[in-house]
Tab-separated table of C-alpha atoms and ligand atoms in Angstrom:
chain	number	residue	atom	x	y	z
A	1	MET	CA	-7.218	-6.405	-7.785
A	2	GLU	CA	-7.304	-10.091	-8.548
A	3	VAL	CA	-7.179	-12.455	-5.558
A	4	VAL	CA	-6.047	-16.016	-6.276
A	5	ILE	CA	-6.483	-18.598	-3.513
A	6	THR	CA	-4.524	-21.843	-3.685
A	7	ALA	CA	-4.564	-24.978	-1.544
A	8	THR	CA	-0.883	-24.873	-0.601
A	9	PRO	CA	2.072	-22.450	-0.491
A	10	ARG	CA	3.688	-24.550	-3.215
A	11	GLU	CA	0.716	-23.954	-5.541
A	12	ALA	CA	0.842	-20.251	-4.701
A	13	GLY	CA	4.496	-20.348	-5.761
A	14	VAL	CA	3.558	-21.893	-9.121
A	15	VAL	CA	1.020	-19.107	-9.805
A	16	VAL	CA	3.596	-16.445	-8.910
A	17	ALA	CA	6.232	-18.186	-11.057
A	18	ASP	CA	3.780	-18.214	-14.001
A	19	ILE	CA	3.406	-14.437	-13.650
A	20	LEU	CA	7.134	-13.755	-13.323
A	21	GLU	CA	7.972	-16.093	-16.205
A	22	GLY	CA	6.119	-13.800	-18.608
A	23	THR	CA	8.406	-10.909	-17.661
A	24	VAL	CA	11.500	-13.141	-17.766
A	25	ARG	CA	10.650	-14.303	-21.297
A	26	ALA	CA	10.095	-10.681	-22.375
A	27	GLY	CA	13.530	-9.699	-20.980
A	28	GLY	CA	11.888	-7.287	-18.549
A	29	THR	CA	12.769	-5.935	-15.139
A	30	LEU	CA	11.857	-7.892	-12.031
A	31	GLY	CA	11.369	-6.407	-8.582
A	32	LEU	CA	12.276	-9.015	-5.995
A	33	ALA	CA	11.353	-9.457	-2.341
A	34	THR	CA	13.179	-11.531	0.231
A	35	GLY	CA	11.696	-13.188	3.345
A	36	SER	CA	10.083	-16.602	3.315
A	37	SER	CA	6.863	-15.891	1.346
A	38	PRO	CA	8.468	-15.836	-2.155
A	39	GLY	CA	10.514	-19.008	-1.478
A	40	PRO	CA	8.215	-21.486	-3.315
A	41	ALA	CA	8.016	-19.134	-6.346
A	42	TYR	CA	11.804	-18.868	-6.508
A	43	ASP	CA	12.119	-22.660	-6.150
A	44	GLU	CA	9.729	-23.113	-9.070
A	45	LEU	CA	11.605	-20.608	-11.253
A	46	VAL	CA	14.916	-22.335	-10.463
A	47	ARG	CA	13.299	-25.641	-11.444
A	48	ARG	CA	12.064	-24.158	-14.755
A	49	HIS	CA	15.558	-22.768	-15.395
A	50	ARG	CA	17.208	-26.135	-14.781
A	51	GLU	CA	14.635	-28.466	-16.319
A	52	GLU	CA	12.978	-26.327	-18.996
A	53	GLY	CA	15.803	-23.982	-19.969
A	54	LEU	CA	14.033	-20.791	-18.825
A	55	SER	CA	16.708	-18.157	-19.420
A	56	PHE	CA	17.127	-15.044	-17.306
A	57	ALA	CA	19.820	-13.667	-19.621
A	58	GLY	CA	17.899	-10.598	-20.801
A	59	CYS	CA	16.497	-9.667	-17.381
A	60	ARG	CA	17.349	-7.088	-14.794
A	61	ALA	CA	16.338	-7.275	-11.145
A	62	PHE	CA	16.066	-4.910	-8.201
A	63	LEU	CA	15.542	-5.612	-4.517
A	64	LEU	CA	12.932	-3.887	-2.401
A	65	ASP	CA	15.049	-3.286	0.658
A	66	GLU	CA	18.217	-3.906	2.653
A	67	TYR	CA	19.204	-3.889	6.300
A	68	VAL	CA	21.322	-1.057	7.646
A	69	GLY	CA	23.944	-1.827	10.286
A	70	ILE	CA	25.115	-5.258	9.178
A	71	PRO	CA	28.088	-5.867	6.852
A	72	ALA	CA	27.393	-6.371	3.127
A	73	GLY	CA	28.701	-9.954	3.346
A	74	HIS	CA	26.516	-10.882	6.343
A	75	PRO	CA	24.538	-14.028	5.465
A	76	GLN	CA	21.272	-12.225	6.333
A	77	ALA	CA	22.030	-9.132	4.232
A	78	TYR	CA	19.271	-9.241	1.617
A	79	ARG	CA	21.732	-9.121	-1.284
A	80	GLN	CA	23.208	-12.362	0.096
A	81	VAL	CA	19.810	-13.882	0.873
A	82	ILE	CA	18.484	-13.367	-2.667
A	83	ARG	CA	21.655	-14.881	-4.155
A	84	ARG	CA	21.274	-18.000	-2.000
A	85	MET	CA	17.504	-18.285	-2.486
A	86	PHE	CA	17.326	-17.544	-6.169
A	87	SER	CA	19.561	-15.387	-8.290
A	88	ASP	CA	22.817	-17.388	-8.181
A	89	HIS	CA	20.868	-20.470	-9.300
A	90	VAL	CA	19.532	-18.785	-12.455
A	91	GLY	CA	22.453	-16.516	-13.354
A	92	LEU	CA	20.670	-13.258	-12.577
A	93	GLU	CA	22.369	-10.123	-11.268
A	94	VAL	CA	20.302	-8.314	-8.658
A	95	ALA	CA	20.782	-4.685	-7.665
A	96	GLY	CA	19.835	-3.553	-4.184
A	97	PRO	CA	20.145	-0.485	-2.004
A	98	ASP	CA	23.492	-0.399	-0.208
A	99	GLY	CA	22.782	-0.481	3.519
A	100	THR	CA	26.468	0.012	4.295
A	101	ALA	CA	26.734	3.371	2.461
A	102	THR	CA	28.139	6.148	4.649
A	103	ASP	CA	25.612	8.624	3.222
A	104	LEU	CA	22.298	6.768	3.227
A	105	VAL	CA	20.308	9.751	1.950
A	106	THR	CA	22.494	9.970	-1.168
A	107	GLU	CA	22.330	6.185	-1.556
A	108	ALA	CA	18.520	6.281	-1.422
A	109	THR	CA	18.402	8.952	-4.142
A	110	ALA	CA	20.903	7.006	-6.256
A	111	TYR	CA	18.785	3.851	-5.934
A	112	GLU	CA	15.688	5.705	-7.115
A	113	GLU	CA	17.747	6.996	-10.037
A	114	SER	CA	18.942	3.506	-10.983
A	115	LEU	CA	15.325	2.285	-10.997
A	116	ARG	CA	14.384	5.194	-13.239
A	117	ARG	CA	17.329	4.581	-15.608
A	118	ALA	CA	16.260	0.937	-15.935
A	119	GLY	CA	12.862	2.147	-17.126
A	120	GLY	CA	11.085	1.036	-13.949
A	121	VAL	CA	10.007	-2.365	-12.727
A	122	ASP	CA	7.690	-4.504	-14.866
A	123	VAL	CA	6.572	-6.892	-12.152
A	124	GLN	CA	7.194	-6.352	-8.448
A	125	LEU	CA	6.957	-9.310	-6.086
A	126	LEU	CA	5.881	-8.390	-2.542
A	127	GLY	CA	5.414	-10.059	0.825
A	128	ILE	CA	3.463	-8.514	3.689
A	129	GLY	CA	4.587	-8.056	7.281
A	130	THR	CA	2.375	-9.124	10.171
A	131	ASP	CA	2.117	-5.397	11.007
A	132	GLY	CA	0.993	-4.598	7.446
A	133	HIS	CA	4.338	-3.426	6.083
A	134	LEU	CA	5.135	-3.566	2.380
A	135	GLY	CA	8.848	-3.500	1.652
A	136	PHE	CA	9.824	-2.163	5.065
A	137	ASN	CA	7.328	0.664	5.021
A	138	GLU	CA	6.142	0.280	8.565
A	139	PRO	CA	2.788	1.603	9.888
A	140	GLY	CA	2.717	5.383	9.590
A	141	SER	CA	4.730	5.420	6.348
A	142	SER	CA	3.590	8.015	3.847
A	143	LEU	CA	1.626	6.398	1.043
A	144	ALA	CA	3.675	8.610	-1.320
A	145	SER	CA	7.076	7.792	0.218
A	146	ARG	CA	10.266	7.223	-1.783
A	147	THR	CA	13.337	5.094	-0.992
A	148	ARG	CA	14.668	6.088	2.428
A	149	VAL	CA	15.782	4.823	5.827
A	150	LYS	CA	13.045	3.393	8.042
A	151	THR	CA	13.092	2.171	11.630
A	152	LEU	CA	11.679	-1.325	12.126
A	153	THR	CA	8.834	-1.855	14.569
A	154	GLU	CA	9.429	-4.209	17.489
A	155	GLN	CA	6.913	-6.584	15.878
A	156	THR	CA	8.993	-6.777	12.682
A	157	ARG	CA	12.197	-7.176	14.693
A	158	ARG	CA	10.566	-10.059	16.593
A	159	ASP	CA	9.366	-11.634	13.315
A	160	ASN	CA	12.885	-11.425	11.849
A	161	ALA	CA	14.760	-12.368	15.033
A	162	ARG	CA	14.819	-15.999	13.896
A	163	PHE	CA	17.551	-15.089	11.388
A	164	PHE	CA	19.896	-13.307	13.810
A	165	ALA	CA	21.727	-13.614	17.097
A	166	PRO	CA	19.622	-11.721	19.703
A	167	GLU	CA	21.894	-8.669	19.940
A	168	GLU	CA	22.243	-8.518	16.149
A	169	VAL	CA	18.634	-7.913	14.978
A	170	PRO	CA	18.815	-4.686	12.923
A	171	HIS	CA	16.776	-1.612	13.839
A	172	HIS	CA	17.075	0.162	10.492
A	173	VAL	CA	16.632	-0.553	6.793
A	174	LEU	CA	16.791	1.196	3.438
A	175	THR	CA	13.515	0.483	1.678
A	176	GLN	CA	11.777	1.488	-1.497
A	177	GLY	CA	8.937	3.795	-0.529
A	178	LEU	CA	5.279	3.051	-1.108
A	179	GLY	CA	5.248	5.669	-3.879
A	180	THR	CA	8.237	3.913	-5.461
A	181	ILE	CA	6.569	0.496	-5.259
A	182	LEU	CA	3.357	1.868	-6.796
A	183	GLU	CA	5.301	2.829	-9.944
A	184	ALA	CA	5.907	-0.808	-10.920
A	185	ALA	CA	3.604	-1.872	-13.749
A	186	HIS	CA	2.268	-4.997	-12.020
A	187	LEU	CA	2.350	-5.748	-8.282
A	188	VAL	CA	2.202	-9.355	-7.083
A	189	LEU	CA	1.602	-9.893	-3.377
A	190	VAL	CA	2.130	-13.381	-1.982
A	191	ALA	CA	1.139	-14.355	1.555
A	192	THR	CA	0.809	-17.778	3.132
A	193	GLY	CA	-0.068	-19.149	6.546
A	194	GLU	CA	-2.674	-18.229	9.155
A	195	GLY	CA	-0.322	-15.710	10.764
A	196	LYS	CA	-0.931	-13.427	7.757
A	197	ALA	CA	-4.750	-13.757	7.656
A	198	GLY	CA	-5.554	-10.664	9.751
A	199	THR	CA	-3.141	-8.339	8.005
A	200	VAL	CA	-4.158	-9.621	4.542
A	201	ALA	CA	-7.825	-8.877	5.343
A	202	ALA	CA	-6.915	-5.397	6.605
A	203	ALA	CA	-4.825	-4.657	3.519
A	204	LEU	CA	-7.315	-5.912	0.920
A	205	GLU	CA	-10.673	-5.128	2.500
A	206	GLY	CA	-9.958	-2.454	5.110
A	207	PRO	CA	-9.589	1.293	4.606
A	208	VAL	CA	-6.607	2.677	2.678
A	209	SER	CA	-4.474	3.990	5.473
A	210	ALA	CA	-0.852	4.611	6.420
A	211	PHE	CA	-1.692	2.560	9.513
A	212	CYS	CA	-1.785	-0.521	7.250
A	213	PRO	CA	0.787	0.359	4.565
A	214	ALA	CA	-0.090	-2.652	2.388
A	215	SER	CA	-3.592	-1.191	1.939
A	216	VAL	CA	-1.924	1.143	-0.603
A	217	LEU	CA	-2.240	-1.788	-3.030
A	218	GLN	CA	-5.877	-0.740	-3.418
A	219	LEU	CA	-4.672	2.376	-5.258
A	220	HIS	CA	-2.758	0.452	-7.947
A	221	PRO	CA	-4.529	-0.516	-11.195
A	222	HIS	CA	-2.832	-3.896	-11.623
A	223	VAL	CA	-2.382	-6.058	-8.535
A	224	THR	CA	-2.483	-9.841	-8.214
A	225	THR	CA	-2.653	-11.201	-4.672
A	226	VAL	CA	-1.805	-14.880	-4.316
A	227	LEU	CA	-2.791	-16.512	-1.008
A	228	ASP	CA	-2.979	-19.995	0.393
A	229	GLU	CA	-6.206	-20.926	2.203
A	230	PRO	CA	-5.028	-20.076	5.750
A	231	ALA	CA	-3.863	-16.611	4.651
A	232	ALA	CA	-7.232	-16.036	2.919
A	233	ALA	CA	-9.267	-17.242	5.906
A	234	ARG	CA	-10.374	-13.815	7.156
A	235	LEU	CA	-11.379	-12.288	3.815
A	236	ARG	CA	-15.068	-11.439	3.673
A	237	LEU	CA	-15.371	-11.757	-0.116
A	238	VAL	CA	-13.538	-15.059	-0.325
A	239	ASP	CA	-16.354	-16.822	-2.237
A	240	TYR	CA	-16.479	-14.003	-4.763
A	241	TYR	CA	-12.705	-14.107	-5.320
A	242	ARG	CA	-12.880	-17.839	-5.928
A	243	PHE	CA	-15.795	-17.405	-8.362
A	244	VAL	CA	-13.983	-14.670	-10.299
A	245	HIS	CA	-10.846	-16.767	-10.633
A	246	GLY	CA	-12.772	-19.920	-11.508
A	247	HIS	CA	-14.694	-18.101	-14.265
A	248	LYS	CA	-11.862	-16.097	-15.753
A	249	PRO	CA	-12.280	-15.598	-19.503
A	250	SER	CA	-9.694	-17.615	-21.422
A	251	TRP	CA	-8.254	-14.462	-23.039
A	252	GLN	CA	-7.509	-12.857	-19.687
A	253	GLY	CA	-4.065	-13.438	-18.231
A	254	TYR	CA	-2.826	-12.211	-14.865
B	301	LIG	C1	11.432	-8.415	2.325
B	301	LIG	C2	10.339	-7.463	2.544
B	301	LIG	C3	9.331	-7.695	3.614
B	301	LIG	C4	8.803	-9.126	3.660
B	301	LIG	C5	7.797	-9.270	4.795
B	301	LIG	C6	7.248	-10.670	4.891
B	301	LIG	O1	12.242	-8.007	1.241
B	301	LIG	O2	10.278	-6.479	1.887
B	301	LIG	O3	8.247	-6.813	3.398
B	301	LIG	O4	8.212	-9.437	2.442
B	301	LIG	O5	8.405	-8.928	6.004
B	301	LIG	O6	8.278	-11.542	5.264
B	301	LIG	P1	8.033	-13.112	5.271
B	301	LIG	O7	7.780	-13.487	3.853
B	301	LIG	O8	9.333	-13.686	5.774
B	301	LIG	O9	6.880	-13.358	6.153
């Protein structure tokens, strides 16, 4: 796993945009996350689209997850969020699990099938929850799990409450499983802010455990973690990560 530490969230966004741009130019398949962590990367990609003509025409994109129990047109439904944050600005169509489906088990299987038919995800962007979730695989999720319904922890509901009226905060989601996420060719985790420092340290340097679902990243052969300084503050090998990145051979990309 490569760990890249930047001075600011904006610089972290530029590194993530550099990685995603390679897949965009190759006409590959992007896996997209919502939440606030990927915001600066999306802003940078929108800027490159507008100012540098970066075209998303040949690309496909899939979301990690979707709330269950809110209407599809709700402004906080992730298919709406990603359109506002990113995809409408670059002309990209994004598929996502349908949290309004009457049969969520069938919907989960169909979503897995659509990922398979697309040939899988080339680069999957990920955020991390303060409780260690990846996608919405909350603590206790099987490290081999597939797309399915999960129940949010109270901690995640509190973290996401800022987007909803108090009585509206969803309890359930459809999320790609950890086993599904691990099938993407390249995983890119982005985390910023001191509130993520503890969970980032647990995920990167703690034991691989369903208790910290993001620790499953340690099992994947190609992961890039992009952190700002506050999010990296509790890593024990921080000096080593900086040295590795600072002395990267010129032939080695991300
Ligand atoms: C969102 C998702 C979540 C978020 C995580 C961090 O699609 O899958 O895992 O990435 O909750 O959210 P932020 O970035 O808002 O802190």
